[in-house]
PDB file of C-alpha atoms in Angstrom:
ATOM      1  CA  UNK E   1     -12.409   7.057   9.061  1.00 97.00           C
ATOM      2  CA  UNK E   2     -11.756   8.998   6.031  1.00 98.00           C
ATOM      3  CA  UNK E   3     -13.219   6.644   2.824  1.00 98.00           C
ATOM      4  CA  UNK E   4     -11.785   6.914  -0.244  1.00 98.00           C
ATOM      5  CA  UNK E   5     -13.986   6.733  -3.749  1.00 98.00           C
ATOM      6  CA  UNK E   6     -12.384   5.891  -7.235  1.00 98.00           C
ATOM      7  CA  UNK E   7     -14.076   6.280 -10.013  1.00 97.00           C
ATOM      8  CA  UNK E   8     -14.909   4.970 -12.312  1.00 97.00           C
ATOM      9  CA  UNK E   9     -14.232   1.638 -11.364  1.00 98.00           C
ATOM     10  CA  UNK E  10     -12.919   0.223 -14.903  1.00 97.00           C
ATOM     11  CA  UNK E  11     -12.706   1.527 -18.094  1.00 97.00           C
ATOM     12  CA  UNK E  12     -11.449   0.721 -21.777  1.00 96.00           C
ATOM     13  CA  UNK E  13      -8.822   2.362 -23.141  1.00 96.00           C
ATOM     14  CA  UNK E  14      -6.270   2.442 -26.238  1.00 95.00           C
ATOM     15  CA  UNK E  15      -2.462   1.939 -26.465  1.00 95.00           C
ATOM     16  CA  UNK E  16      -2.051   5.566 -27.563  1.00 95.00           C
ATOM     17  CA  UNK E  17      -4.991   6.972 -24.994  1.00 96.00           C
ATOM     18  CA  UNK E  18      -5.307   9.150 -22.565  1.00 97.00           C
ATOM     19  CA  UNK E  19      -7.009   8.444 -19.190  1.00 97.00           C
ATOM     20  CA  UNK E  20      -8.285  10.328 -16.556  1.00 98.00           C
ATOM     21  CA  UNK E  21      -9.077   8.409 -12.825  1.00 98.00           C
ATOM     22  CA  UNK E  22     -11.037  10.520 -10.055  1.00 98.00           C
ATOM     23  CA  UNK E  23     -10.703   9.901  -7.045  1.00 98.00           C
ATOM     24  CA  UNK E  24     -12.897  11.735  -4.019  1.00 98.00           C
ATOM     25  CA  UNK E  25     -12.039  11.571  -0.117  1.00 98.00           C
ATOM     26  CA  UNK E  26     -15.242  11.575   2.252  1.00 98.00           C
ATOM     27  CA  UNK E  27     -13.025  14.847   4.116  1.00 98.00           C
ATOM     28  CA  UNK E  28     -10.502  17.365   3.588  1.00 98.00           C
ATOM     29  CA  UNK E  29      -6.998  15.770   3.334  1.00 97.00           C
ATOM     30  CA  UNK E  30      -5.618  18.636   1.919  1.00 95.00           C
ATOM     31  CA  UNK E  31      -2.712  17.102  -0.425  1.00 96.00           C
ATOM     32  CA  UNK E  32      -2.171  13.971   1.895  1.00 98.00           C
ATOM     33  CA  UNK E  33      -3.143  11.549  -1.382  1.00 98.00           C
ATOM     34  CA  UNK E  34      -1.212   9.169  -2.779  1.00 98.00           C
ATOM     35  CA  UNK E  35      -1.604   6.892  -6.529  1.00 98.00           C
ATOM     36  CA  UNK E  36      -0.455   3.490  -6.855  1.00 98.00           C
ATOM     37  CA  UNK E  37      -0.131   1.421  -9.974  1.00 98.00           C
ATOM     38  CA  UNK E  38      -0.612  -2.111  -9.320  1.00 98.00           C
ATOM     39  CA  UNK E  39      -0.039  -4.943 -12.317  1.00 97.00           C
ATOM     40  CA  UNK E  40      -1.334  -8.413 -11.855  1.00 95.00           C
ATOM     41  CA  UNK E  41       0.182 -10.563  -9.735  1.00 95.00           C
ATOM     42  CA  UNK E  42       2.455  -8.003  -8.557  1.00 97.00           C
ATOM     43  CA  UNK E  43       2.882  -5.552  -5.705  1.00 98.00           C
ATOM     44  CA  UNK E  44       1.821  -2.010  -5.656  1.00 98.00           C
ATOM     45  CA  UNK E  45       4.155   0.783  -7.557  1.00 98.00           C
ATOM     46  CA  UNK E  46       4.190   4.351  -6.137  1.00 98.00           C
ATOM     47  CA  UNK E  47       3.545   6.829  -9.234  1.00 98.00           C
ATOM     48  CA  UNK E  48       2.338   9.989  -7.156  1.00 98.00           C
ATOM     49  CA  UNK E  49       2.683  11.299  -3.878  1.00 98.00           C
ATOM     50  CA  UNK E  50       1.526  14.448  -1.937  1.00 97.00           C
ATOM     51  CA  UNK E  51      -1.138  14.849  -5.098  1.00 98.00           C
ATOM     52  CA  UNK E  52       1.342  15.584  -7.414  1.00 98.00           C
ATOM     53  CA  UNK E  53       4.813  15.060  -7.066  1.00 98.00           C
ATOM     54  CA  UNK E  54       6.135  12.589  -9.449  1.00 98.00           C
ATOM     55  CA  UNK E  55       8.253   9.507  -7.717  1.00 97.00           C
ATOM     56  CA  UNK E  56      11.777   9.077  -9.287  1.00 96.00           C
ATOM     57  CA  UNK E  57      11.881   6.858 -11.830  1.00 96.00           C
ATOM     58  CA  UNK E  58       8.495   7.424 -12.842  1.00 97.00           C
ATOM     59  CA  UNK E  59       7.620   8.756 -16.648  1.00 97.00           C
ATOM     60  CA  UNK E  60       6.304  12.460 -16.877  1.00 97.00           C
ATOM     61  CA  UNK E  61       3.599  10.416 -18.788  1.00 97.00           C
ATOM     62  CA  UNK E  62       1.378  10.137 -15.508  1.00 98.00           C
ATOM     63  CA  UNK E  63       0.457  13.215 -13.948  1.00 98.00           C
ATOM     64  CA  UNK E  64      -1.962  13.972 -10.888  1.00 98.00           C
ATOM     65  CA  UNK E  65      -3.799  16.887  -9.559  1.00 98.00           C
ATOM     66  CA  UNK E  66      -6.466  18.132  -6.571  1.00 97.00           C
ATOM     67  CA  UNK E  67      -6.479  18.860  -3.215  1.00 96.00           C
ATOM     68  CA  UNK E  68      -8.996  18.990  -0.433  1.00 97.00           C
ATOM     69  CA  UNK E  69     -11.677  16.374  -1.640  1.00 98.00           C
ATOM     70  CA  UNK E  70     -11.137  15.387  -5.852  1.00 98.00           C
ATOM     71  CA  UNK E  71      -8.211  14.309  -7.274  1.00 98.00           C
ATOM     72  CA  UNK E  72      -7.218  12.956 -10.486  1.00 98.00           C
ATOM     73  CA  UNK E  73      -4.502  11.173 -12.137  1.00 98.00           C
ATOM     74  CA  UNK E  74      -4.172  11.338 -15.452  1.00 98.00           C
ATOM     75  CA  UNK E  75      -1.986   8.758 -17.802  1.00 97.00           C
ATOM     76  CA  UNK E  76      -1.199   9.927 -21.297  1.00 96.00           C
ATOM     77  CA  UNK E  77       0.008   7.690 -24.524  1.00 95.00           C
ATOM     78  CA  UNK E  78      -1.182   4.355 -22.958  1.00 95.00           C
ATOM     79  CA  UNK E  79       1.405   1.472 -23.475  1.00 94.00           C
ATOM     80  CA  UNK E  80       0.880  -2.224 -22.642  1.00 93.00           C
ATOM     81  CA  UNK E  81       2.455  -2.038 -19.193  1.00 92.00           C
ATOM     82  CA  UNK E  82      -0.457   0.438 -18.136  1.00 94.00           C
ATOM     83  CA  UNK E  83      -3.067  -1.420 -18.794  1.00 91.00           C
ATOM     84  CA  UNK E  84      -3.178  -2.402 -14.509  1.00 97.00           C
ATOM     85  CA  UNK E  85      -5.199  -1.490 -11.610  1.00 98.00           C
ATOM     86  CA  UNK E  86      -4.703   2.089 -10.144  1.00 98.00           C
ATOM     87  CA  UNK E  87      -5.127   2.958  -6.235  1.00 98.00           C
ATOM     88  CA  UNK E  88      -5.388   6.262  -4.691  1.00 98.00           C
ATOM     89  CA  UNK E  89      -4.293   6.490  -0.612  1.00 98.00           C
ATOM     90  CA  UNK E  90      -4.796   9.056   2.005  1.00 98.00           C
ATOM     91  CA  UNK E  91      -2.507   9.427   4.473  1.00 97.00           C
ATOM     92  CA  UNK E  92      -3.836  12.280   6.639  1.00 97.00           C
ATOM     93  CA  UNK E  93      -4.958  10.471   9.191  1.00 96.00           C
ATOM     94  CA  UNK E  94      -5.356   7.188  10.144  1.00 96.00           C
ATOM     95  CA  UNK E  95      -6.358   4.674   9.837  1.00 97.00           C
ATOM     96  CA  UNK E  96      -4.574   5.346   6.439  1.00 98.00           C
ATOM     97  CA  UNK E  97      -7.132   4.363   3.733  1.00 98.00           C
ATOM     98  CA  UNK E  98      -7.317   2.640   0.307  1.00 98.00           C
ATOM     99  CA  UNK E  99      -9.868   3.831  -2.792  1.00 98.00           C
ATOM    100  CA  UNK E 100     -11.323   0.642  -4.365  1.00 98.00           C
ATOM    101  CA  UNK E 101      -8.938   0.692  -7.681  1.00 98.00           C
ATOM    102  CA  UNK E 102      -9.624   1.334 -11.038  1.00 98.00           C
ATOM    103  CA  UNK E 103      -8.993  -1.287 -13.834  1.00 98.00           C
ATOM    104  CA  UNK E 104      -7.380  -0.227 -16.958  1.00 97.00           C
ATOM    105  CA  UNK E 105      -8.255  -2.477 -19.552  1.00 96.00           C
ATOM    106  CA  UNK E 106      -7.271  -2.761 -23.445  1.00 89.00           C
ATOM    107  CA  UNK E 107     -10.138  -2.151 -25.416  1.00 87.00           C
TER     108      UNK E 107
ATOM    109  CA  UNK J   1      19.305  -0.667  -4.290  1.00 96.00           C
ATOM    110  CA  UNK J   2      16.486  -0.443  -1.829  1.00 97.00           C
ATOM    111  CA  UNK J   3      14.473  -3.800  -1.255  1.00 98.00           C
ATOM    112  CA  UNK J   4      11.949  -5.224   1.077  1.00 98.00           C
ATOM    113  CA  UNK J   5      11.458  -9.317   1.219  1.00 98.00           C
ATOM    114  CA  UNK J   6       8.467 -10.853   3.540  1.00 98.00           C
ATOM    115  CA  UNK J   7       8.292 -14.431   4.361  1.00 98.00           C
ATOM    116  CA  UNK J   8       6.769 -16.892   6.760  1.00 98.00           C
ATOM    117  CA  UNK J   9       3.632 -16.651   4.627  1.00 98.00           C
ATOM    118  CA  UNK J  10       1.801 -20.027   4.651  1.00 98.00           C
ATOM    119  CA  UNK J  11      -1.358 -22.183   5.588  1.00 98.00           C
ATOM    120  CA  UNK J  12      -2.714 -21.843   9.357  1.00 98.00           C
ATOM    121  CA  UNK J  13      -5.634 -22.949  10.907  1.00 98.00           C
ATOM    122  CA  UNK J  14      -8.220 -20.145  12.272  1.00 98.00           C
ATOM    123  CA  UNK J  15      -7.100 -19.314  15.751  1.00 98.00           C
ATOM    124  CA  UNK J  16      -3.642 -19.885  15.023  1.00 98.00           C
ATOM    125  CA  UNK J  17      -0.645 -17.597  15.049  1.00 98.00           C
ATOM    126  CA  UNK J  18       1.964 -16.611  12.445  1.00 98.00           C
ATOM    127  CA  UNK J  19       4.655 -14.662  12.428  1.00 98.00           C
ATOM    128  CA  UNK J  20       5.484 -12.468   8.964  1.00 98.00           C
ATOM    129  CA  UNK J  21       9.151 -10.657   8.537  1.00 98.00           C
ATOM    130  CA  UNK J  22      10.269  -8.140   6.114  1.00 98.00           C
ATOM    131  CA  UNK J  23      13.782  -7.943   5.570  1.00 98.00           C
ATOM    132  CA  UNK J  24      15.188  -4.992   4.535  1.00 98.00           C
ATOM    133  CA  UNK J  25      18.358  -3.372   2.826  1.00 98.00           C
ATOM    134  CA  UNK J  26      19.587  -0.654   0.645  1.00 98.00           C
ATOM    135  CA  UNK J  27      18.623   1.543   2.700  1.00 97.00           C
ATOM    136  CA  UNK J  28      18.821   2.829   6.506  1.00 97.00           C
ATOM    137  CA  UNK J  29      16.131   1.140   7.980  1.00 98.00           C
ATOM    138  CA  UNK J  30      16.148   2.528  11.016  1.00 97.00           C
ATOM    139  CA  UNK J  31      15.211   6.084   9.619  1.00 97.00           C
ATOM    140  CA  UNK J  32      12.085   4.791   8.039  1.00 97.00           C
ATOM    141  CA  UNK J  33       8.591   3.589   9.888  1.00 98.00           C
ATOM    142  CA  UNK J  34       7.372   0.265   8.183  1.00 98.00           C
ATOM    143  CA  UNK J  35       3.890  -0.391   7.586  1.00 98.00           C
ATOM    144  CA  UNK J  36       2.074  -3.775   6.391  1.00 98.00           C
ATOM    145  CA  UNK J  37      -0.625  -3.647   4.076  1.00 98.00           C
ATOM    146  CA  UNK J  38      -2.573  -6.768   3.022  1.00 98.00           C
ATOM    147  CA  UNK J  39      -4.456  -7.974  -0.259  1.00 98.00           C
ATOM    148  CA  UNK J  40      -7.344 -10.498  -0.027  1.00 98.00           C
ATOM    149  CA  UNK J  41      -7.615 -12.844  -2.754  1.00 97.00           C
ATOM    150  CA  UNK J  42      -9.513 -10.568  -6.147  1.00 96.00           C
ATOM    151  CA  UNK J  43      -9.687  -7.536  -3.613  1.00 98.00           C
ATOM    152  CA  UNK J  44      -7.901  -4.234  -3.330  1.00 98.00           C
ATOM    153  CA  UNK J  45      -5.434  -3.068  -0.870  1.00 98.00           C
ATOM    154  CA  UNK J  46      -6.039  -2.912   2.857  1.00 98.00           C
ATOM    155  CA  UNK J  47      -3.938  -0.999   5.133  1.00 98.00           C
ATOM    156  CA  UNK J  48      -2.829  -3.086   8.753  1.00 98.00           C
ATOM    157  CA  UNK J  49      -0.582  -0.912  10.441  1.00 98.00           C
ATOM    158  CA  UNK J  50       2.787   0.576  10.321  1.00 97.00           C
ATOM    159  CA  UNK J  51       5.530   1.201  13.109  1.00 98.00           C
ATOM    160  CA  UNK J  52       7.075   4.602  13.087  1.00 97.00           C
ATOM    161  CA  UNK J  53      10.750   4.733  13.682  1.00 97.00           C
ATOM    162  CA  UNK J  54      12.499   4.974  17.140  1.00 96.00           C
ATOM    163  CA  UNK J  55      13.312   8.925  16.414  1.00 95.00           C
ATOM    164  CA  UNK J  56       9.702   8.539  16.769  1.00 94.00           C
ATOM    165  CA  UNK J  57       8.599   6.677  19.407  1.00 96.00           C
ATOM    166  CA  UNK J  58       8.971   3.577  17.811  1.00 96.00           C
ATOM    167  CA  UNK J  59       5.346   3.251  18.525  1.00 97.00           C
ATOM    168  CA  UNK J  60       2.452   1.648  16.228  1.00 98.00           C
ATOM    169  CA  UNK J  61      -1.000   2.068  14.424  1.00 98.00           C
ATOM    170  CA  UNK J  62      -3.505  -0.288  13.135  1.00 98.00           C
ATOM    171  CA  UNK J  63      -6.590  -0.672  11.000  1.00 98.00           C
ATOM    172  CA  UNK J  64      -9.585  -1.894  13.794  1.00 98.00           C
ATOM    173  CA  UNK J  65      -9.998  -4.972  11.719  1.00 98.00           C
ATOM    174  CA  UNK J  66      -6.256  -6.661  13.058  1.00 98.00           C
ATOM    175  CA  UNK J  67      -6.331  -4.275  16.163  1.00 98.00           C
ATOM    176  CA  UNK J  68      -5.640  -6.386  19.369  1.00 98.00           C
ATOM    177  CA  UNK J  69      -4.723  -9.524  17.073  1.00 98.00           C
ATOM    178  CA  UNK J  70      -2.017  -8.131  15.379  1.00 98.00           C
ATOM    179  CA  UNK J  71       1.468  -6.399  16.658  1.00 98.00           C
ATOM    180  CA  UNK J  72       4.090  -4.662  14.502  1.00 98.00           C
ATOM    181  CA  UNK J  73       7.577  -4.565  15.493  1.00 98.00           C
ATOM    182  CA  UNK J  74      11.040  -4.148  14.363  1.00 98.00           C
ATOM    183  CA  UNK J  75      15.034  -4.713  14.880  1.00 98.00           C
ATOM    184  CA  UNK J  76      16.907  -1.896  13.728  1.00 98.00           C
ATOM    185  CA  UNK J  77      19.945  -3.993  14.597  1.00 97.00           C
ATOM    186  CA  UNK J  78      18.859  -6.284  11.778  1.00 98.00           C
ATOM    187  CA  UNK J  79      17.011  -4.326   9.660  1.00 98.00           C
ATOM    188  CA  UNK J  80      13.415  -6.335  10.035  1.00 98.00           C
ATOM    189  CA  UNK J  81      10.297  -5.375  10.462  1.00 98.00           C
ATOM    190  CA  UNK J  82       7.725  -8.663  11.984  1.00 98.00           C
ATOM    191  CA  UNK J  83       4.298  -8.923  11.597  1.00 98.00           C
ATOM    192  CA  UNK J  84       2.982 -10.769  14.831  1.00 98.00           C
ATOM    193  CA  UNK J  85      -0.955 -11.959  13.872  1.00 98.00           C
ATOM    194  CA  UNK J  86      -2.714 -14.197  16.813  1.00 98.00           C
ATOM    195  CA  UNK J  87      -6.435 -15.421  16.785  1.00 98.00           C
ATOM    196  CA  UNK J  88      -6.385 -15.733  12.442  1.00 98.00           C
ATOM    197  CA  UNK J  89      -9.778 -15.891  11.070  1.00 98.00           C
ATOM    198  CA  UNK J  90     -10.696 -16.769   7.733  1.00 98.00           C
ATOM    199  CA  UNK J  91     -11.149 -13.538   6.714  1.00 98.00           C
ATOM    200  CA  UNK J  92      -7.223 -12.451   7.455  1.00 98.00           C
ATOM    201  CA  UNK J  93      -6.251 -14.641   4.280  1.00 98.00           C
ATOM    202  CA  UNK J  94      -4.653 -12.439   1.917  1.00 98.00           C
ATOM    203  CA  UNK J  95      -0.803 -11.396   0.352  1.00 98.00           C
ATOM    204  CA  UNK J  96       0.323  -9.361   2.924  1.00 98.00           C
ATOM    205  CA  UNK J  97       3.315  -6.607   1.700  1.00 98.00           C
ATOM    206  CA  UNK J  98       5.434  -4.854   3.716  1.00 98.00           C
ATOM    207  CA  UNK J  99       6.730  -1.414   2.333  1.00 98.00           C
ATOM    208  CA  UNK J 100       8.494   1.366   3.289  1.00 98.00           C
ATOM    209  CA  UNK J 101       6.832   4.660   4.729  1.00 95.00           C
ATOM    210  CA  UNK J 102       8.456   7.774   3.333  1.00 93.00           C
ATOM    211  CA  UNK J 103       7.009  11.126   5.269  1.00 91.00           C
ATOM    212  CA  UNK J 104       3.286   9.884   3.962  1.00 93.00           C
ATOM    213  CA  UNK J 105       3.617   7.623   1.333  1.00 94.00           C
ATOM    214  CA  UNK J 106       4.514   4.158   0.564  1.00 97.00           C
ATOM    215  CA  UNK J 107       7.445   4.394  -1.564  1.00 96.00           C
ATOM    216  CA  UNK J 108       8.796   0.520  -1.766  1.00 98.00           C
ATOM    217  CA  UNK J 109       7.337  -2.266  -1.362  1.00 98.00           C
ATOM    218  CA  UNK J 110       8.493  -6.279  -1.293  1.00 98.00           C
ATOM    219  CA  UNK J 111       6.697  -8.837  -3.567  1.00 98.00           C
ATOM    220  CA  UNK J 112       4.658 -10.105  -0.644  1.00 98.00           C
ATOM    221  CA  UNK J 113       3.656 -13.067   1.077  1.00 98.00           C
ATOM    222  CA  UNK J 114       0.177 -15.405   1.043  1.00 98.00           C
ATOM    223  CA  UNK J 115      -1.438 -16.171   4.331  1.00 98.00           C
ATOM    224  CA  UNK J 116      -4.159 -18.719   3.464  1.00 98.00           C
ATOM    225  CA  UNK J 117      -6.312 -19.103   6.882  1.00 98.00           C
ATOM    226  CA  UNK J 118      -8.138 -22.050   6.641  1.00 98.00           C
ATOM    227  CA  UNK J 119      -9.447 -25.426   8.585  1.00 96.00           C
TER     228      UNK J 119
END
């Protein structure tokens, strides 16, 4: 099974901030990874896909980069809404395969 | 307007059975696989296993946690994807979503439903 790592697992941030959320697959999945923002008590919200295409409907604001092993997503000019839990996904092979989230906080 | 809606969430006893759906419209379901992906209470996602569509096979993957307890299926005549689970343990309680699978990614999801496994 490939596992996913996210780090780091929570940080602080500003409204106005920019954050930057690694994530690191145990193998090669070439561009096969996926972000997710998740707010509480709600389900999952595709932002990303194949590494770095942006889903419609999504602001420019998030961005995300890598392939092979490290990826990143990066959020720019934090607002309220942001402040969530983030996921990255592989999906080049199964069993398809979660990173442990990252929790945006407000500092 | 695309949109995914599970029920038959609820409270079950370990060994039990329960049956999820995920109703679907907006779209043309039977273009799309459909996988399930679950939540445990204060956790982080969990994938369970998806059905591809019949232009491909139709047939299904899971994680080896549900494998052999759990079946996927689906009626493209009604546009619902089920979520068979048999022999529940405590440790199955979680939301469980159903979503869309678009090429490799999971690109809507419904609000999910709670499964609370418990004596």
């Amino acid at each position: 099974d490939i596992q996913m790592t996210q780090s780091p697992s929570s940080l602080s941030a500003s409204v106005g901030d920019t954050v930057t959320i690694a994530c690191r697959a145990s193998q090669s999945i070439n561009n096969y990874l996926n972000w997710y923002r998740q707010k509480p008590g709600k389900a999952p919200e595709l932002l990303i896909y194949g590494a770095s295409s942006l889903q419609s409907g999504v602001p420019s604001k998030f961005s995300g980069s890598g392939s092979g092993t490290d990826f990143t997503l990066t959020i720019s000019s934090l607002q309220t809404e942001d402040f969530a839990t983030y996921y990255c996904q592989q999906s080049s092979s199964t069993p398809l395969t979660f990173g442990g989230g990252t929790k945006v906080e407000i500092k | 307007e695309v949109q995914l809606v599970e029920s038959g969430g609820g409270l079950v006893q370990p060994g039990r059975s329960l049956r999820l759906s995920c109703a679907t419209s907006g779209f043309t379901f039977g273009g799309y696989a459909v996988t399930w992906v679950r939540q445990a209470p204060g956790k982080g996602l969990e994938w369970v296993g998806f059905i591809r569509s019949k232009t491909w096979g139709g047939t299904t993957e899971y994680a080896a946690s549900v494998e052999g307890r759990f079946s996927i299926s689906r009626d493209d005549s009604k546009s619902i994807a089920y979520l068979q689970m048999n022999s529940l343990k405590t440790d199955d309680t979680a939301v469980y979503y159903c979503s869309r699978y678009n090429t490799t990614w999971f690109d809507y999801w419904g609000q999910g439903t709670l499964v609370t496994v418990s004596s």
